[in-house]
Amino acid sequence: MIDVKGLTKAFGDHVVLQGIDEHIYPGEKVVIIGPSGGGKSTFLRCLNLLETPTSGTITFKGVDITDPKSDINKHRQKMGMVFQHFNLFPHMTILRNLTLAPAKLLHKSKSEAEAKAMQLLDRVGLADRAGSYPSQLSGGQKQRVAIVRALCMEPEVMLFDEPTSALDPEMVGEVLDVMRSLADDGMTMVVVTHEMGFAKEVGDRILFMDGGVIAEQNTPAEFFDHPQTDRAQAFLAKVLM
Amino acid sequence: MDLSGLYESLSALPVGELTAWQSFFVKFYRAWFLNDRWLQYFDGLLTTIEVTAAALAIGVALGVIVAIVRTAYAQRRPGTHNPLLAVIDFIFKVYVTVIRGTPMMVQLLIMGFVVFSSSRNFTLVGALTLGINSGAYVSEIIRGGLMSLDPGQAEAGRSLGLSYIQTMWYIVIPQAFKTILPSLGNEFIVLLKDTSLISVIGGKEIVYFARAIVARTYEAMFPYIITAVMYLIMVMAFSYLQSILERRLRASDRR
């Protein structure tokens, strides 16, 4: 579904990604873990071109989206993204947060977009907050709304950039539950996270990124029980104490 | 006795025989009531308001265009090169530098006596100059507002598939507007007061008439105090309207 070839990214002289080749298959749940500064988030943000790659190509459903002639806005509609800091629009109600993009881009009527939004909001248990503003919600609620906002565009792949890292510990569970149920529905997911339990349980494949490369990848069972590289062993020793 | 009768009788007396209050009254009567002079102040006030409105329209239009172009240039996708945008950005940068780097008064003198030296419509030239001047400051205010917003907001908009323009229009600008409103109101007040400067090139606003009355009555205090009070009232009324607008816009963060 997403094919990455020779992806590099440098910020000035600082090389963050040094040549990544990877393929993400439809329906697959790929979990990216690794130490900070290893390029996890940059890699994820390159997938929908929030970061412009320095070199290399990204092909989404057969179209090279790194080609300047391709309409990136069209492709982004099919790639939902969830951010660490939620990035809800604070000047709009929850319902308007959810319906803005569908109404503008999917040529849906207001009532259609709202019906869809309410249905999804109900699924994450927040239908009663439709008229609230983001500042009235807890972190966990905001992140659930942010997931619904991405889902309202009916994406084919969902990108999660450390979705639980900014949350209070007691709110992590409610967000992971939503992600778990999304995974059960067969959504293609690429998740950058520090939640090892979630990675083990939901992931089909673990990518361990360190130093701007995918240092190791394997199934969760193999990766967590028998890490091959020294770097992965050292990392797991620290996080799985 | 009515006011004009009182004035007639007092002004007939030698100046030395008036009490302080009587002399105050005579001077004020000459500055305000005599020959219906108060109408002149309101003529000037009307011009002041017209010039402010015209300059504000020019300033905001210029400011928005300059700010959007310069922000778009600053936030362009790395690796892309748009020579036209680069040239326009450079021209706008020169414009802002020149306008902010020279005094308002000098700009008025140059516009009034050099660029438009053959024009007799001093008020219009004044409004144009003020508008161009204000545009430079407004553009910097707006640019600051657009750049200061959390980049995550624009990223969230773009990640949904909204275009750059849609993201600006629905997400960035409404939030930036709220943060820049106090500075924009301040700039408006500066602009309103700076209209007094156009009297140096012959623009017929309040100060112009006040000076004319001073020249005729040889008495400076009342005409200038009246002028000051008129500006003060206008600014206070505007500040009040601004605070209402700000309170309304803040509705979404208070809840």
Tab-separated table of C-alpha atoms in Angstrom:
chain	number	residue	atom	x	y	z
A	1	MET	CA	0.000	0.000	0.000
A	2	ILE	CA	2.833	2.373	0.906
A	3	ASP	CA	6.181	1.711	-0.676
A	4	VAL	CA	9.233	3.595	0.552
A	5	LYS	CA	12.453	3.536	-1.448
A	6	GLY	CA	15.787	5.049	-0.479
A	7	LEU	CA	14.186	7.604	1.832
A	8	THR	CA	16.590	10.114	3.367
A	9	LYS	CA	15.874	13.248	5.315
A	10	ALA	CA	18.310	15.867	6.531
A	11	PHE	CA	17.626	19.058	8.451
A	12	GLY	CA	20.546	21.183	7.288
A	13	ASP	CA	23.643	19.142	8.070
A	14	HIS	CA	21.817	16.894	10.493
A	15	VAL	CA	20.891	13.655	8.764
A	16	VAL	CA	17.852	12.102	10.443
A	17	LEU	CA	16.959	9.326	8.023
A	18	GLN	CA	19.697	7.638	6.061
A	19	GLY	CA	18.154	5.515	3.392
A	20	ILE	CA	15.021	3.600	4.309
A	21	ASP	CA	13.362	0.949	2.154
A	22	GLU	CA	10.115	-0.378	3.488
A	23	HIS	CA	6.739	-1.608	2.365
A	24	ILE	CA	3.490	-1.384	4.262
A	25	TYR	CA	0.851	-3.860	3.189
A	26	PRO	CA	-2.924	-3.312	3.265
A	27	GLY	CA	-4.441	-4.222	6.611
A	28	GLU	CA	-1.046	-4.439	8.272
A	29	LYS	CA	-0.356	-2.948	11.692
A	30	VAL	CA	3.203	-1.724	11.765
A	31	VAL	CA	4.565	-0.490	15.079
A	32	ILE	CA	7.692	1.641	15.090
A	33	ILE	CA	9.716	1.757	18.284
A	34	GLY	CA	13.171	2.910	19.218
A	35	PRO	CA	15.101	5.500	21.200
A	36	SER	CA	14.403	9.207	20.934
A	37	GLY	CA	16.124	10.909	18.036
A	38	GLY	CA	16.199	7.693	16.066
A	39	GLY	CA	14.032	9.104	13.283
A	40	LYS	CA	10.710	7.384	14.111
A	41	SER	CA	8.519	10.479	13.951
A	42	THR	CA	10.378	11.928	10.986
A	43	PHE	CA	9.849	8.678	9.084
A	44	LEU	CA	6.135	8.714	9.896
A	45	ARG	CA	5.781	12.379	8.931
A	46	CYS	CA	7.513	11.698	5.636
A	47	LEU	CA	4.823	9.160	4.740
A	48	ASN	CA	2.223	11.920	4.258
A	49	LEU	CA	4.846	14.523	3.326
A	50	LEU	CA	4.463	16.675	6.407
A	51	GLU	CA	8.234	16.460	6.111
A	52	THR	CA	9.564	16.710	2.589
A	53	PRO	CA	12.082	13.909	1.996
A	54	THR	CA	15.570	14.986	1.000
A	55	SER	CA	15.758	12.088	-1.425
A	56	GLY	CA	13.973	8.845	-2.167
A	57	THR	CA	10.418	8.081	-3.204
A	58	ILE	CA	7.189	7.250	-1.427
A	59	THR	CA	4.588	5.454	-3.462
A	60	PHE	CA	1.047	5.339	-2.144
A	61	LYS	CA	-1.349	3.005	-3.948
A	62	GLY	CA	0.850	3.024	-7.028
A	63	VAL	CA	1.321	6.792	-7.232
A	64	ASP	CA	4.634	8.458	-6.455
A	65	ILE	CA	3.514	11.166	-4.035
A	66	THR	CA	7.002	12.672	-3.766
A	67	ASP	CA	6.625	13.768	-7.395
A	68	PRO	CA	5.893	17.528	-7.178
A	69	LYS	CA	3.233	17.100	-9.874
A	70	SER	CA	1.133	14.724	-7.773
A	71	ASP	CA	-1.704	16.309	-5.803
A	72	ILE	CA	-0.604	15.675	-2.231
A	73	ASN	CA	-3.856	17.058	-0.793
A	74	LYS	CA	-5.800	14.276	-2.529
A	75	HIS	CA	-3.498	11.590	-1.125
A	76	ARG	CA	-3.510	13.025	2.383
A	77	GLN	CA	-7.295	12.600	2.474
A	78	LYS	CA	-6.662	8.853	2.375
A	79	MET	CA	-3.956	8.962	5.070
A	80	GLY	CA	-5.322	9.898	8.470
A	81	MET	CA	-2.880	11.256	10.994
A	82	VAL	CA	-3.022	11.459	14.780
A	83	PHE	CA	-0.559	13.712	16.578
A	84	GLN	CA	1.097	13.543	19.961
A	85	HIS	CA	-0.424	16.878	20.954
A	86	PHE	CA	-3.868	16.182	19.433
A	87	ASN	CA	-3.868	19.457	17.446
A	88	LEU	CA	-7.623	19.856	17.653
A	89	PHE	CA	-8.837	23.221	16.391
A	90	PRO	CA	-9.520	25.165	19.608
A	91	HIS	CA	-11.810	27.745	17.999
A	92	MET	CA	-14.333	25.161	16.794
A	93	THR	CA	-16.731	22.825	18.553
A	94	ILE	CA	-15.939	19.123	18.508
A	95	LEU	CA	-18.564	18.522	15.848
A	96	ARG	CA	-17.140	21.279	13.646
A	97	ASN	CA	-13.637	19.872	14.165
A	98	LEU	CA	-14.929	16.597	12.770
A	99	THR	CA	-17.005	17.904	9.879
A	100	LEU	CA	-14.801	20.710	8.530
A	101	ALA	CA	-12.640	18.593	6.236
A	102	PRO	CA	-15.362	16.130	5.093
A	103	ALA	CA	-17.702	19.001	4.244
A	104	LYS	CA	-15.018	20.860	2.281
A	105	LEU	CA	-13.297	17.927	0.604
A	106	LEU	CA	-15.685	14.980	0.276
A	107	HIS	CA	-18.545	17.081	-1.074
A	108	LYS	CA	-20.791	15.850	1.687
A	109	SER	CA	-23.773	17.854	2.820
A	110	LYS	CA	-23.615	19.261	6.320
A	111	SER	CA	-26.148	16.754	7.622
A	112	GLU	CA	-24.364	13.797	6.027
A	113	ALA	CA	-21.030	14.859	7.474
A	114	GLU	CA	-22.602	15.414	10.875
A	115	ALA	CA	-24.381	12.068	10.850
A	116	LYS	CA	-21.118	10.292	10.082
A	117	ALA	CA	-19.271	12.302	12.728
A	118	MET	CA	-21.898	11.568	15.379
A	119	GLN	CA	-21.827	7.875	14.553
A	120	LEU	CA	-18.042	7.715	14.992
A	121	LEU	CA	-18.149	9.941	18.045
A	122	ASP	CA	-20.663	7.579	19.568
A	123	ARG	CA	-18.295	4.696	18.912
A	124	VAL	CA	-15.610	6.293	21.079
A	125	GLY	CA	-18.212	7.194	23.706
A	126	LEU	CA	-18.115	10.958	23.245
A	127	ALA	CA	-21.381	11.684	21.444
A	128	ASP	CA	-22.507	13.881	24.343
A	129	ARG	CA	-19.489	16.189	23.858
A	130	ALA	CA	-20.272	17.144	20.247
A	131	GLY	CA	-21.117	20.726	21.194
A	132	SER	CA	-18.140	21.227	23.508
A	133	TYR	CA	-14.918	23.021	22.709
A	134	PRO	CA	-11.575	21.150	22.855
A	135	SER	CA	-10.488	23.103	25.954
A	136	GLN	CA	-13.361	21.504	27.884
A	137	LEU	CA	-12.113	17.963	27.248
A	138	SER	CA	-9.507	15.866	29.037
A	139	GLY	CA	-6.376	14.774	27.183
A	140	GLY	CA	-7.699	11.273	26.585
A	141	GLN	CA	-10.985	12.645	25.259
A	142	LYS	CA	-9.133	15.060	22.979
A	143	GLN	CA	-7.059	12.272	21.516
A	144	ARG	CA	-10.133	10.109	20.935
A	145	VAL	CA	-11.723	13.060	19.128
A	146	ALA	CA	-8.532	13.526	17.100
A	147	ILE	CA	-8.721	9.887	16.003
A	148	VAL	CA	-12.359	10.335	15.031
A	149	ARG	CA	-11.461	13.500	13.111
A	150	ALA	CA	-9.033	11.513	10.989
A	151	LEU	CA	-11.565	8.678	10.563
A	152	CYS	CA	-14.242	11.058	9.319
A	153	MET	CA	-12.237	11.393	6.110
A	154	GLU	CA	-12.601	7.628	5.612
A	155	PRO	CA	-8.864	7.060	5.282
A	156	GLU	CA	-7.270	3.857	4.045
A	157	VAL	CA	-4.291	4.092	6.357
A	158	MET	CA	-3.892	5.701	9.760
A	159	LEU	CA	-0.611	7.186	10.965
A	160	PHE	CA	-0.165	7.590	14.722
A	161	ASP	CA	2.661	9.796	15.978
A	162	GLU	CA	3.142	8.892	19.656
A	163	PRO	CA	-0.589	9.217	20.343
A	164	THR	CA	-0.335	8.499	24.076
A	165	SER	CA	2.940	10.240	24.972
A	166	ALA	CA	1.322	13.503	26.049
A	167	LEU	CA	-1.383	11.848	28.145
A	168	ASP	CA	-1.680	11.351	31.854
A	169	PRO	CA	-1.080	7.654	32.607
A	170	GLU	CA	-4.697	6.952	33.551
A	171	MET	CA	-5.883	8.163	30.141
A	172	VAL	CA	-3.566	6.045	28.023
A	173	GLY	CA	-5.859	3.031	28.229
A	174	GLU	CA	-8.941	4.699	26.725
A	175	VAL	CA	-6.951	5.844	23.681
A	176	LEU	CA	-5.304	2.459	23.185
A	177	ASP	CA	-8.741	0.829	23.395
A	178	VAL	CA	-9.934	2.943	20.478
A	179	MET	CA	-6.813	2.075	18.498
A	180	ARG	CA	-7.261	-1.595	19.312
A	181	SER	CA	-10.834	-1.602	18.036
A	182	LEU	CA	-9.677	0.210	14.911
A	183	ALA	CA	-7.093	-2.515	14.387
A	184	ASP	CA	-9.759	-5.174	14.831
A	185	ASP	CA	-11.728	-3.529	12.024
A	186	GLY	CA	-8.823	-4.184	9.702
A	187	MET	CA	-7.513	-0.639	9.342
A	188	THR	CA	-3.972	-0.326	8.002
A	189	MET	CA	-2.007	1.335	10.780
A	190	VAL	CA	1.471	2.724	11.237
A	191	VAL	CA	2.067	3.551	14.895
A	192	VAL	CA	5.024	5.259	16.517
A	193	THR	CA	4.758	4.519	20.213
A	194	HIS	CA	6.497	3.794	23.476
A	195	GLU	CA	3.675	1.482	24.584
A	196	MET	CA	5.426	-1.886	24.384
A	197	GLY	CA	2.360	-3.798	25.550
A	198	PHE	CA	0.318	-2.352	22.703
A	199	ALA	CA	3.096	-3.064	20.219
A	200	LYS	CA	3.276	-6.678	21.331
A	201	GLU	CA	-0.466	-7.195	21.305
A	202	VAL	CA	-1.632	-5.325	18.198
A	203	GLY	CA	1.428	-5.124	15.943
A	204	ASP	CA	1.889	-7.470	13.015
A	205	ARG	CA	5.413	-6.248	12.598
A	206	ILE	CA	7.811	-4.230	14.717
A	207	LEU	CA	10.248	-1.799	13.135
A	208	PHE	CA	13.072	-0.900	15.482
A	209	MET	CA	14.563	2.413	14.386
A	210	ASP	CA	17.840	3.771	15.649
A	211	GLY	CA	20.335	6.195	14.124
A	212	GLY	CA	18.154	6.956	11.118
A	213	VAL	CA	17.840	3.394	9.889
A	214	ILE	CA	15.558	0.446	10.542
A	215	ALA	CA	18.026	-1.429	12.684
A	216	GLU	CA	15.876	-4.498	13.069
A	217	GLN	CA	12.407	-5.721	12.207
A	218	ASN	CA	10.484	-8.799	13.134
A	219	THR	CA	7.179	-10.119	14.406
A	220	PRO	CA	6.416	-8.887	17.921
A	221	ALA	CA	6.880	-12.300	19.468
A	222	GLU	CA	10.294	-12.801	17.920
A	223	PHE	CA	11.417	-9.224	18.411
A	224	PHE	CA	10.567	-8.970	22.084
A	225	ASP	CA	11.766	-12.455	23.005
A	226	HIS	CA	14.818	-12.769	20.775
A	227	PRO	CA	16.110	-9.371	19.670
A	228	GLN	CA	18.945	-9.902	17.237
A	229	THR	CA	20.977	-6.705	17.339
A	230	ASP	CA	22.895	-5.294	20.287
A	231	ARG	CA	21.093	-1.976	19.944
A	232	ALA	CA	17.666	-3.576	20.142
A	233	GLN	CA	18.749	-5.678	23.111
A	234	ALA	CA	20.059	-2.611	24.915
A	235	PHE	CA	16.881	-0.677	24.157
A	236	LEU	CA	14.571	-3.439	25.323
A	237	ALA	CA	16.616	-3.967	28.457
A	238	LYS	CA	15.962	-0.362	29.355
A	239	VAL	CA	12.248	-0.181	28.571
A	240	LEU	CA	11.129	-3.641	29.725
A	241	MET	CA	12.594	-3.614	33.217
B	1	MET	CA	-29.220	86.280	29.800
B	2	ASP	CA	-28.326	83.951	26.938
B	3	LEU	CA	-24.725	83.076	26.016
B	4	SER	CA	-24.339	85.451	23.091
B	5	GLY	CA	-25.744	88.343	25.122
B	6	LEU	CA	-23.362	87.522	27.948
B	7	TYR	CA	-20.472	87.382	25.500
B	8	GLU	CA	-21.435	90.759	23.927
B	9	SER	CA	-21.531	92.473	27.281
B	10	LEU	CA	-18.290	90.906	28.552
B	11	SER	CA	-16.287	91.464	25.378
B	12	ALA	CA	-17.307	95.114	25.413
B	13	LEU	CA	-15.446	95.529	28.719
B	14	PRO	CA	-11.686	96.188	28.766
B	15	VAL	CA	-9.740	92.928	29.203
B	16	GLY	CA	-8.193	94.048	32.474
B	17	GLU	CA	-11.576	94.303	34.194
B	18	LEU	CA	-12.694	90.704	33.609
B	19	THR	CA	-12.453	88.089	36.343
B	20	ALA	CA	-10.557	84.889	35.543
B	21	TRP	CA	-13.784	83.012	34.939
B	22	GLN	CA	-15.191	85.730	32.698
B	23	SER	CA	-12.040	85.809	30.627
B	24	PHE	CA	-12.160	81.989	30.374
B	25	PHE	CA	-15.709	82.256	29.132
B	26	VAL	CA	-14.871	84.892	26.532
B	27	LYS	CA	-11.983	82.866	25.175
B	28	PHE	CA	-14.021	79.683	25.058
B	29	TYR	CA	-16.906	81.505	23.376
B	30	ARG	CA	-14.548	82.762	20.687
B	31	ALA	CA	-13.005	79.324	20.195
B	32	TRP	CA	-16.314	77.484	19.985
B	33	PHE	CA	-19.522	79.519	19.515
B	34	LEU	CA	-18.490	82.696	17.725
B	35	ASN	CA	-19.354	82.631	13.988
B	36	ASP	CA	-20.540	79.037	14.466
B	37	ARG	CA	-16.916	77.905	14.717
B	38	TRP	CA	-17.911	74.641	16.333
B	39	LEU	CA	-19.121	73.570	12.893
B	40	GLN	CA	-15.521	73.801	11.672
B	41	TYR	CA	-14.328	71.342	14.281
B	42	PHE	CA	-16.990	68.895	13.189
B	43	ASP	CA	-16.033	69.467	9.552
B	44	GLY	CA	-12.515	68.560	10.560
B	45	LEU	CA	-13.737	65.613	12.620
B	46	LEU	CA	-15.606	64.265	9.617
B	47	THR	CA	-12.468	64.531	7.499
B	48	THR	CA	-10.446	62.854	10.242
B	49	ILE	CA	-12.891	59.962	10.306
B	50	GLU	CA	-12.927	59.716	6.508
B	51	VAL	CA	-9.153	59.771	6.286
B	52	THR	CA	-8.850	57.188	9.057
B	53	ALA	CA	-11.365	54.909	7.361
B	54	ALA	CA	-9.710	55.235	3.953
B	55	ALA	CA	-6.214	54.779	5.398
B	56	LEU	CA	-7.404	51.811	7.443
B	57	ALA	CA	-8.913	50.161	4.361
B	58	ILE	CA	-5.717	50.712	2.370
B	59	GLY	CA	-3.553	49.688	5.316
B	60	VAL	CA	-5.409	46.469	6.092
B	61	ALA	CA	-5.639	45.459	2.419
B	62	LEU	CA	-1.934	46.104	1.892
B	63	GLY	CA	-1.031	44.562	5.222
B	64	VAL	CA	-2.965	41.342	4.549
B	65	ILE	CA	-1.469	40.915	1.080
B	66	VAL	CA	2.079	41.616	2.238
B	67	ALA	CA	1.713	39.385	5.298
B	68	ILE	CA	0.264	36.448	3.365
B	69	VAL	CA	2.871	36.610	0.612
B	70	ARG	CA	5.729	36.923	3.072
B	71	THR	CA	4.382	34.100	5.267
B	72	ALA	CA	3.809	31.873	2.261
B	73	TYR	CA	7.355	32.570	1.140
B	74	ALA	CA	8.798	31.895	4.578
B	75	GLN	CA	6.817	28.631	4.913
B	76	ARG	CA	7.274	27.402	1.347
B	77	ARG	CA	7.979	23.726	0.880
B	78	PRO	CA	11.714	23.207	1.093
B	79	GLY	CA	13.225	22.336	-2.247
B	80	THR	CA	10.586	24.154	-4.267
B	81	HIS	CA	11.556	27.389	-5.931
B	82	ASN	CA	9.120	30.017	-7.093
B	83	PRO	CA	11.047	32.951	-8.587
B	84	LEU	CA	7.970	35.181	-8.818
B	85	LEU	CA	7.197	34.701	-5.115
B	86	ALA	CA	10.836	35.393	-4.250
B	87	VAL	CA	10.806	38.681	-6.194
B	88	ILE	CA	7.515	39.842	-4.656
B	89	ASP	CA	8.736	38.885	-1.197
B	90	PHE	CA	11.864	40.969	-1.756
B	91	ILE	CA	9.858	43.993	-2.946
B	92	PHE	CA	7.575	43.746	0.096
B	93	LYS	CA	10.567	43.452	2.394
B	94	VAL	CA	11.995	46.679	0.942
B	95	TYR	CA	8.598	48.353	1.332
B	96	VAL	CA	8.324	47.426	5.002
B	97	THR	CA	11.924	48.454	5.682
B	98	VAL	CA	11.598	51.857	4.004
B	99	ILE	CA	8.246	52.720	5.590
B	100	ARG	CA	9.259	51.621	9.069
B	101	GLY	CA	12.653	53.267	8.721
B	102	THR	CA	11.452	56.797	7.929
B	103	PRO	CA	9.294	59.196	9.962
B	104	MET	CA	5.615	59.514	9.124
B	105	MET	CA	6.009	63.278	8.814
B	106	VAL	CA	8.810	62.965	6.234
B	107	GLN	CA	6.734	60.474	4.246
B	108	LEU	CA	3.867	62.970	4.201
B	109	LEU	CA	6.130	65.790	3.049
B	110	ILE	CA	7.582	63.646	0.271
B	111	MET	CA	4.183	62.400	-0.882
B	112	GLY	CA	2.566	65.814	-0.627
B	113	PHE	CA	5.274	68.014	-2.091
B	114	VAL	CA	7.309	65.659	-4.295
B	115	VAL	CA	5.332	62.689	-5.568
B	116	PHE	CA	1.919	64.355	-5.748
B	117	SER	CA	3.148	67.962	-5.806
B	118	SER	CA	0.670	68.879	-8.535
B	119	SER	CA	-2.342	67.462	-6.692
B	120	ARG	CA	-4.645	69.850	-4.850
B	121	ASN	CA	-6.497	67.070	-3.099
B	122	PHE	CA	-4.353	67.147	0.030
B	123	THR	CA	-6.778	65.122	2.089
B	124	LEU	CA	-6.713	62.234	-0.362
B	125	VAL	CA	-2.923	62.317	-0.640
B	126	GLY	CA	-2.784	62.297	3.152
B	127	ALA	CA	-5.108	59.301	3.373
B	128	LEU	CA	-3.077	57.431	0.780
B	129	THR	CA	0.201	58.137	2.580
B	130	LEU	CA	-1.230	57.072	5.921
B	131	GLY	CA	-2.633	53.915	4.351
B	132	ILE	CA	0.710	52.980	2.828
B	133	ASN	CA	2.408	53.701	6.127
B	134	SER	CA	-0.094	51.708	8.124
B	135	GLY	CA	0.111	48.766	5.698
B	136	ALA	CA	3.742	48.180	6.646
B	137	TYR	CA	2.948	48.000	10.345
B	138	VAL	CA	-0.241	45.979	9.867
B	139	SER	CA	1.618	43.461	7.705
B	140	GLU	CA	4.172	42.913	10.456
B	141	ILE	CA	1.407	42.503	13.046
B	142	ILE	CA	-0.444	39.961	10.893
B	143	ARG	CA	2.752	38.154	9.943
B	144	GLY	CA	3.643	37.842	13.608
B	145	GLY	CA	0.183	36.418	14.316
B	146	LEU	CA	0.348	33.895	11.490
B	147	MET	CA	3.862	32.754	12.380
B	148	SER	CA	3.227	32.527	16.117
B	149	LEU	CA	0.424	29.989	15.842
B	150	ASP	CA	1.421	26.437	16.815
B	151	PRO	CA	2.601	24.798	13.551
B	152	GLY	CA	0.685	21.697	14.677
B	153	GLN	CA	-2.558	23.494	13.808
B	154	ALA	CA	-1.577	23.936	10.178
B	155	GLU	CA	-0.162	20.401	10.098
B	156	ALA	CA	-3.447	18.993	11.390
B	157	GLY	CA	-5.323	20.869	8.667
B	158	ARG	CA	-2.945	19.753	5.934
B	159	SER	CA	-2.923	16.149	7.182
B	160	LEU	CA	-6.691	16.028	6.623
B	161	GLY	CA	-6.132	16.962	3.001
B	162	LEU	CA	-7.082	20.632	3.234
B	163	SER	CA	-5.107	22.852	0.866
B	164	TYR	CA	-2.736	25.571	2.054
B	165	ILE	CA	-5.366	28.232	1.348
B	166	GLN	CA	-8.171	26.305	3.085
B	167	THR	CA	-5.959	25.646	6.098
B	168	MET	CA	-5.085	29.339	6.274
B	169	TRP	CA	-8.677	30.450	5.895
B	170	TYR	CA	-10.478	28.067	8.259
B	171	ILE	CA	-7.805	27.253	10.814
B	172	VAL	CA	-4.861	29.648	10.944
B	173	ILE	CA	-6.418	33.057	10.232
B	174	PRO	CA	-9.368	32.813	12.689
B	175	GLN	CA	-6.977	31.910	15.502
B	176	ALA	CA	-4.324	34.418	14.462
B	177	PHE	CA	-6.969	37.159	14.267
B	178	LYS	CA	-7.789	36.679	17.925
B	179	THR	CA	-4.165	37.010	18.999
B	180	ILE	CA	-3.414	40.048	16.823
B	181	LEU	CA	-6.570	41.973	17.658
B	182	PRO	CA	-5.034	43.963	20.557
B	183	SER	CA	-2.031	45.009	18.432
B	184	LEU	CA	-4.288	45.752	15.492
B	185	GLY	CA	-6.479	47.951	17.697
B	186	ASN	CA	-3.373	49.728	18.906
B	187	GLU	CA	-2.273	50.327	15.328
B	188	PHE	CA	-5.720	51.692	14.517
B	189	ILE	CA	-5.465	54.165	17.392
B	190	VAL	CA	-2.021	55.281	16.218
B	191	LEU	CA	-3.422	55.723	12.726
B	192	LEU	CA	-6.386	57.747	13.971
B	193	LYS	CA	-4.097	60.106	15.849
B	194	ASP	CA	-1.552	60.306	13.021
B	195	THR	CA	-4.226	61.791	10.754
B	196	SER	CA	-3.493	65.020	12.628
B	197	LEU	CA	-0.196	65.136	10.728
B	198	ILE	CA	-1.836	65.584	7.345
B	199	SER	CA	-2.481	69.218	8.247
B	200	VAL	CA	1.201	69.850	7.360
B	201	ILE	CA	0.425	69.174	3.697
B	202	GLY	CA	-2.891	70.999	3.864
B	203	GLY	CA	-5.302	68.184	4.714
B	204	LYS	CA	-8.393	69.774	6.238
B	205	GLU	CA	-8.865	67.737	9.419
B	206	ILE	CA	-9.435	68.857	13.004
B	207	VAL	CA	-5.961	70.254	13.663
B	208	TYR	CA	-6.095	72.241	10.418
B	209	PHE	CA	-9.244	74.069	11.557
B	210	ALA	CA	-7.999	74.422	15.115
B	211	ARG	CA	-4.898	76.165	13.838
B	212	ALA	CA	-6.995	78.401	11.595
B	213	ILE	CA	-9.109	79.440	14.588
B	214	VAL	CA	-5.990	80.077	16.685
B	215	ALA	CA	-4.680	82.276	13.888
B	216	ARG	CA	-7.877	84.305	13.915
B	217	THR	CA	-8.442	84.636	17.679
B	218	TYR	CA	-4.792	84.845	18.852
B	219	GLU	CA	-5.782	82.374	21.537
B	220	ALA	CA	-4.317	78.875	21.494
B	221	MET	CA	-5.586	77.152	24.615
B	222	PHE	CA	-9.206	76.322	23.857
B	223	PRO	CA	-8.943	75.280	20.193
B	224	TYR	CA	-6.157	72.824	20.993
B	225	ILE	CA	-7.806	71.479	24.133
B	226	ILE	CA	-11.035	70.997	22.201
B	227	THR	CA	-9.026	69.111	19.557
B	228	ALA	CA	-7.418	66.914	22.199
B	229	VAL	CA	-10.784	66.114	23.782
B	230	MET	CA	-12.240	65.144	20.413
B	231	TYR	CA	-9.416	62.679	19.769
B	232	LEU	CA	-9.675	61.325	23.289
B	233	ILE	CA	-13.403	60.678	22.930
B	234	MET	CA	-12.910	58.913	19.597
B	235	VAL	CA	-10.130	56.705	20.965
B	236	MET	CA	-12.105	55.853	24.105
B	237	ALA	CA	-15.162	54.927	22.069
B	238	PHE	CA	-13.037	52.736	19.826
B	239	SER	CA	-11.287	51.037	22.762
B	240	TYR	CA	-14.686	50.204	24.208
B	241	LEU	CA	-15.850	48.596	20.946
B	242	GLN	CA	-12.584	46.688	20.740
B	243	SER	CA	-12.956	45.280	24.236
B	244	ILE	CA	-16.450	44.041	23.391
B	245	LEU	CA	-15.149	42.293	20.270
B	246	GLU	CA	-12.242	40.730	22.172
B	247	ARG	CA	-14.523	39.419	24.873
B	248	ARG	CA	-16.766	37.838	22.278
B	249	LEU	CA	-13.862	36.192	20.442
B	250	ARG	CA	-12.479	34.818	23.678
B	251	ALA	CA	-15.711	32.909	24.263
B	252	SER	CA	-14.243	29.598	23.037
B	253	ASP	CA	-11.240	29.512	25.416
B	254	ARG	CA	-13.098	30.427	28.562
B	255	ARG	CA	-15.403	27.464	28.747
